[in-house]
C-alpha atoms as a PDB file:
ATOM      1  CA  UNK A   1     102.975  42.981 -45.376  1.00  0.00           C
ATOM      2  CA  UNK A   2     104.546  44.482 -48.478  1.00  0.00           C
ATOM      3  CA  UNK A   3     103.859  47.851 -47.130  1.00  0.00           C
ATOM      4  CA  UNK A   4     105.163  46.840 -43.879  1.00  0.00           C
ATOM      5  CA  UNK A   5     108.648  46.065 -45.484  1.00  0.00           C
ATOM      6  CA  UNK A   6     108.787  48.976 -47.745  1.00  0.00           C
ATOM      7  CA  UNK A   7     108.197  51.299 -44.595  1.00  0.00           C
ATOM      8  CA  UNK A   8     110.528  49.652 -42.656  1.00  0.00           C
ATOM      9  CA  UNK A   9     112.718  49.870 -45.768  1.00  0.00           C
ATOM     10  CA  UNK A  10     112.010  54.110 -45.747  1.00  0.00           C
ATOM     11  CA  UNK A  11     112.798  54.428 -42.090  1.00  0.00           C
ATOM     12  CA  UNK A  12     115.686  52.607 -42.467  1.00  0.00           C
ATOM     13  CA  UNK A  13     117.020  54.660 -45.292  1.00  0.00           C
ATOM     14  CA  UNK A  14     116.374  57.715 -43.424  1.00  0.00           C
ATOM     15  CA  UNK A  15     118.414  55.830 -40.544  1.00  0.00           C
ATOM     16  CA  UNK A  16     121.432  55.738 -42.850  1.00  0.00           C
ATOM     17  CA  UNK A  17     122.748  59.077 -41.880  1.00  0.00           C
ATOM     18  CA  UNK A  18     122.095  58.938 -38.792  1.00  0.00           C
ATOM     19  CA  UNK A  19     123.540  55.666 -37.931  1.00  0.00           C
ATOM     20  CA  UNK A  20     126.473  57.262 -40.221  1.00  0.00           C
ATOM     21  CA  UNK A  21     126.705  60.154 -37.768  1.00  0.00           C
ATOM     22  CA  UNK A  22     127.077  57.998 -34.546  1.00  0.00           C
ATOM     23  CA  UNK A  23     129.358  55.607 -35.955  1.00  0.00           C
ATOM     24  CA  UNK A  24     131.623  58.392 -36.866  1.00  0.00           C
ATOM     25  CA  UNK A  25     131.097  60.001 -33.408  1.00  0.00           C
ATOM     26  CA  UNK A  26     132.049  57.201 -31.804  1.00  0.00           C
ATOM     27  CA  UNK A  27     135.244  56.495 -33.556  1.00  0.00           C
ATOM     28  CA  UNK A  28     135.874  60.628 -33.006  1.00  0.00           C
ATOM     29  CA  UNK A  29     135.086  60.395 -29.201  1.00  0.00           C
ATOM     30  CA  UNK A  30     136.790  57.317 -29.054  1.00  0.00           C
ATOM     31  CA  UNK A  31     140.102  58.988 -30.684  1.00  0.00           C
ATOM     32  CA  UNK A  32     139.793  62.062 -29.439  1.00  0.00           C
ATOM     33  CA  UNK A  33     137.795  61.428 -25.777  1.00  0.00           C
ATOM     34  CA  UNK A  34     138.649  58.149 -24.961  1.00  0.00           C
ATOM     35  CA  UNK A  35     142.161  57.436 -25.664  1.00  0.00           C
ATOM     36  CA  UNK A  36     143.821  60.415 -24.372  1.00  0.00           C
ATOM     37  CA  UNK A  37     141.770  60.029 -21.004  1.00  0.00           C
ATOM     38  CA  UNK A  38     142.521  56.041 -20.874  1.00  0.00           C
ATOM     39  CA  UNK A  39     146.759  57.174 -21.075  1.00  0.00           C
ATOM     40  CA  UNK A  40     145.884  59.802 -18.740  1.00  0.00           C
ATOM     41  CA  UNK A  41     144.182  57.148 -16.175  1.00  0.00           C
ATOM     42  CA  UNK A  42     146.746  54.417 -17.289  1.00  0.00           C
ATOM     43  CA  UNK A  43     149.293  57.178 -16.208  1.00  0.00           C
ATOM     44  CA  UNK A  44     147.883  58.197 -12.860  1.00  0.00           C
ATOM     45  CA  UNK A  45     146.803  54.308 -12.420  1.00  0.00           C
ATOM     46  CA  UNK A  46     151.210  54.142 -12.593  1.00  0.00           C
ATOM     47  CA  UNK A  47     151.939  56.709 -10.854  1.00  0.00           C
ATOM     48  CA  UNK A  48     149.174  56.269  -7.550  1.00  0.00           C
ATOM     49  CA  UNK A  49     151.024  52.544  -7.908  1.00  0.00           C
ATOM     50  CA  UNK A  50     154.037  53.659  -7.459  1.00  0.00           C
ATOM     51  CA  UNK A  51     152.853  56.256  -4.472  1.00  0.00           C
ATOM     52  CA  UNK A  52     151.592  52.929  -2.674  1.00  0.00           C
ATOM     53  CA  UNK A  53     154.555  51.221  -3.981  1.00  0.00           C
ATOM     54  CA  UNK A  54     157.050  53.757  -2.194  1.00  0.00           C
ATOM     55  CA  UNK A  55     154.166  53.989   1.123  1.00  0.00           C
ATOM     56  CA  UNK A  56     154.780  50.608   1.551  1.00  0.00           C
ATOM     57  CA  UNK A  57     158.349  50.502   1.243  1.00  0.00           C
ATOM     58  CA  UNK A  58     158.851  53.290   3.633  1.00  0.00           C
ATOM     59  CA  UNK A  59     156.426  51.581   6.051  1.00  0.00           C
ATOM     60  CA  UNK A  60     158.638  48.691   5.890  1.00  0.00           C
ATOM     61  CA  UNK A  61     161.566  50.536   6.771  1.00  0.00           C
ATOM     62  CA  UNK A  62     159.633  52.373   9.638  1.00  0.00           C
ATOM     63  CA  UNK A  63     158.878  49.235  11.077  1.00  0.00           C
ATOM     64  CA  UNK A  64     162.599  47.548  10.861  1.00  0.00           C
ATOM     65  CA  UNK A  65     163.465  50.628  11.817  1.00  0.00           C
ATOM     66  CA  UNK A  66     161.397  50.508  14.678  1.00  0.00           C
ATOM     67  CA  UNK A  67     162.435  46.698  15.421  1.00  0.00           C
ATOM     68  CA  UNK A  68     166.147  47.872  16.107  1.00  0.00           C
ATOM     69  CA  UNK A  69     165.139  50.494  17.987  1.00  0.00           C
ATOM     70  CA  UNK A  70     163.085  48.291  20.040  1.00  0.00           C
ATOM     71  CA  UNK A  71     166.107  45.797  20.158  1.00  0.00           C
ATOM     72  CA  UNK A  72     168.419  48.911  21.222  1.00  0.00           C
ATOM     73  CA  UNK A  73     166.214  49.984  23.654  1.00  0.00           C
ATOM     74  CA  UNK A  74     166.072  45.764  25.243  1.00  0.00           C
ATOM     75  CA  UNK A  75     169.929  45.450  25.150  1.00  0.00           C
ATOM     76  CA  UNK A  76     170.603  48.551  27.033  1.00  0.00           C
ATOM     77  CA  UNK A  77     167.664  47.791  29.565  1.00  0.00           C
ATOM     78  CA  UNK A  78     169.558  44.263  30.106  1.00  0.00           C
ATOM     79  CA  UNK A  79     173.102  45.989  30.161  1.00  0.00           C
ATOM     80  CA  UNK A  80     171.344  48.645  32.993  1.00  0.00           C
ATOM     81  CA  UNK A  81     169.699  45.564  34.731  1.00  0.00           C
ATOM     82  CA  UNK A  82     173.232  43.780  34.865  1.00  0.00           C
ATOM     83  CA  UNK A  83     175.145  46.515  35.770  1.00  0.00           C
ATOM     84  CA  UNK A  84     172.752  47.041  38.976  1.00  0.00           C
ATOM     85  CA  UNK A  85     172.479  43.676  39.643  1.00  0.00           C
ATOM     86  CA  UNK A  86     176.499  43.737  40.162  1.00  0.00           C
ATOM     87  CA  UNK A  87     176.282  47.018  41.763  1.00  0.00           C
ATOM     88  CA  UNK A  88     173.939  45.417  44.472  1.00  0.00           C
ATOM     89  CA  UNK A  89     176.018  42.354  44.663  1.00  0.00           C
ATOM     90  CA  UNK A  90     179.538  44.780  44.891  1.00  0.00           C
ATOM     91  CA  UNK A  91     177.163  46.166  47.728  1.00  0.00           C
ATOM     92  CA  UNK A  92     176.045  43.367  49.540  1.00  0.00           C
ATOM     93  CA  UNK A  93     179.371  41.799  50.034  1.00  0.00           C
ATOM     94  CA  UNK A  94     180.714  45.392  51.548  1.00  0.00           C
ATOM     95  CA  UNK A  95     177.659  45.106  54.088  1.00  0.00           C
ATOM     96  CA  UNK A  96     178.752  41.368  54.433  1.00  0.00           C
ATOM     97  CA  UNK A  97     182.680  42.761  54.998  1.00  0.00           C
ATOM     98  CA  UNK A  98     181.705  44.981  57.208  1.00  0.00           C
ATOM     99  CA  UNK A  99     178.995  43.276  59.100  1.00  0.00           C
ATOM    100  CA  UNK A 100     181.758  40.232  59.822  1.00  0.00           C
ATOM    101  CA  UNK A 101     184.610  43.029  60.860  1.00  0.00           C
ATOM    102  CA  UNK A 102     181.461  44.434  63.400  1.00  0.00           C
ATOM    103  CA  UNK A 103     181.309  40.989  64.637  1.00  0.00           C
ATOM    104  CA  UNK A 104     184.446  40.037  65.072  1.00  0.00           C
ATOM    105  CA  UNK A 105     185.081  43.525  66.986  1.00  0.00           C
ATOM    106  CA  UNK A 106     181.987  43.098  69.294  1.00  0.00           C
ATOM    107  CA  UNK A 107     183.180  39.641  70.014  1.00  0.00           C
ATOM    108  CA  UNK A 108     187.053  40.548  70.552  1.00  0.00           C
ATOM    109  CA  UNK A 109     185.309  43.223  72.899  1.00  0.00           C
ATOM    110  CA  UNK A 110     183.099  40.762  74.591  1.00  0.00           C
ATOM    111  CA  UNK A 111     185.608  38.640  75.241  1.00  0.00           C
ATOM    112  CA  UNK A 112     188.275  41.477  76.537  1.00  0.00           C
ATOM    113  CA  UNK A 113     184.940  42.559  78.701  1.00  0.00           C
ATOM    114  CA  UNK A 114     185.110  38.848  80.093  1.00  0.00           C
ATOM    115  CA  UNK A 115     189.062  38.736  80.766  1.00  0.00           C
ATOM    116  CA  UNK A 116     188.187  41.928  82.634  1.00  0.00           C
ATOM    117  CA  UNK A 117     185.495  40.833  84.762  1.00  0.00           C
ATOM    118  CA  UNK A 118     186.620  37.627  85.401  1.00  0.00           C
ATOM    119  CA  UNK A 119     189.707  39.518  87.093  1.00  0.00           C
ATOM    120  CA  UNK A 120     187.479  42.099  88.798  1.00  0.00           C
ATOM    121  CA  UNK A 121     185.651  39.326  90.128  1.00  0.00           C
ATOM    122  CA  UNK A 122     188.930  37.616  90.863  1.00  0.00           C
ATOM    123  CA  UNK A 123     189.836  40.965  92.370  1.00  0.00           C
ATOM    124  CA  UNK A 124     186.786  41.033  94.606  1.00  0.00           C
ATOM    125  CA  UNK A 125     187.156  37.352  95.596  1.00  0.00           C
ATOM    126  CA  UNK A 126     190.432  37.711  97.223  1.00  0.00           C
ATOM    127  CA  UNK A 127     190.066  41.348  98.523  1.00  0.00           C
ATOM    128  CA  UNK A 128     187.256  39.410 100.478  1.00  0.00           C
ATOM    129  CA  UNK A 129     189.225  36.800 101.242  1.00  0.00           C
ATOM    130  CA  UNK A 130     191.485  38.814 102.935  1.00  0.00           C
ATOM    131  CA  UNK A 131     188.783  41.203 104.238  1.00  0.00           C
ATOM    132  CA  UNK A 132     187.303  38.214 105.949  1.00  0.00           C
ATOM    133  CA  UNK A 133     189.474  37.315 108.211  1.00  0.00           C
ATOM    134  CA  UNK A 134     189.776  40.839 109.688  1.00  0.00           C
ATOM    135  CA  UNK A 135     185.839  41.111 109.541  1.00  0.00           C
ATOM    136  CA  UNK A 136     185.513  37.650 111.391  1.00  0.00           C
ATOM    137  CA  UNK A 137     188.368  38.946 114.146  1.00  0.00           C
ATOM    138  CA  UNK A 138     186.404  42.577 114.543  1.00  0.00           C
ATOM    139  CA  UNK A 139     183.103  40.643 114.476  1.00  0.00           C
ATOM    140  CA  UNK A 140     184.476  38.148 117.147  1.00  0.00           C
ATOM    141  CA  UNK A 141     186.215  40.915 118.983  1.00  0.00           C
ATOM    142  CA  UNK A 142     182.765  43.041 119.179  1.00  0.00           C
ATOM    143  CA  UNK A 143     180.611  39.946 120.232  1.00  0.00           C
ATOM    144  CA  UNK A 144     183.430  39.320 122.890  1.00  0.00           C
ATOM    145  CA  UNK A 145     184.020  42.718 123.804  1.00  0.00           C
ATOM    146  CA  UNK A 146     179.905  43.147 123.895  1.00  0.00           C
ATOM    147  CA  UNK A 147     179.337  40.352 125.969  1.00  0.00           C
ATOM    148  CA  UNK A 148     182.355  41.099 128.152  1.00  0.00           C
ATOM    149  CA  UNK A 149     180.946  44.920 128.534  1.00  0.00           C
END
């Protein structure tokens, strides 16, 4: 066993330097390596933040952007859709106007059309009249006459 310690003793001693050398390289990768590419991340890490930071915000914008254009858009469709609406209804009551002044012509022309055949027919009635009488005398005279003949 004693000669087990004493070589573990000798390849420890010849360990020394080496164990030396990597402690040293690590404290001269970690100054020299390490830290300058940590700021350099840290740095980028800030600025890519900042990148998203600013993406986002302009997003945001886009989209409220993009809301009142939306909202534009809606309140001109509804002043378009009310503005036809009374268009059509300006329009409708014309057609009514003019469908009641139609009317009321037809009708004052109907009724002048009646007056007028009403006296035509009152006409006709008495020319009749009168023509009766004469037609009864030349029918009488021609059945007398004929049967006299």
């Amino acid at each position: 066993m004693d000669q087990a310690l004493q070589a573990l003793a000798g390849i420890l001693l010849k360990a020394i330097p080496t164990i030396v050398l990597v402690l040293l390289l690590h404290f001269y990768l970690k100054r020299m390596l390490f830290a300058p590419l940590e700021r350099v991340l840290a740095e980028r890490d800030r600025a890519t933040g900042g990148a998203r930071k600013a993406a986002e915000e302009s997003l945001q914008r886009a989209d409220r952007r993009a809301a009142e254009y939306e909202a534009a858009i809606r309140d001109a469709r509804t002043e378009v859709y009310r503005e036809q609406e009374q268009m059509r209804a300006r329009i409708v009551a014309e057609q009514d106007a003019r469908l009641k002044e139609a009317k009321t012509r037809v009708e004052a022309m109907v009724q002048e059309a009646r007056v007028r055949i009403q006296a035509e027919a009152e006409d006709a009635r008495k020319s009749l009249a009168e023509s009766a009488g004469s037609l009864a005398d030349r029918i009488s005279d021609n059945v007398l006459t004929g049967r006299v003949s």
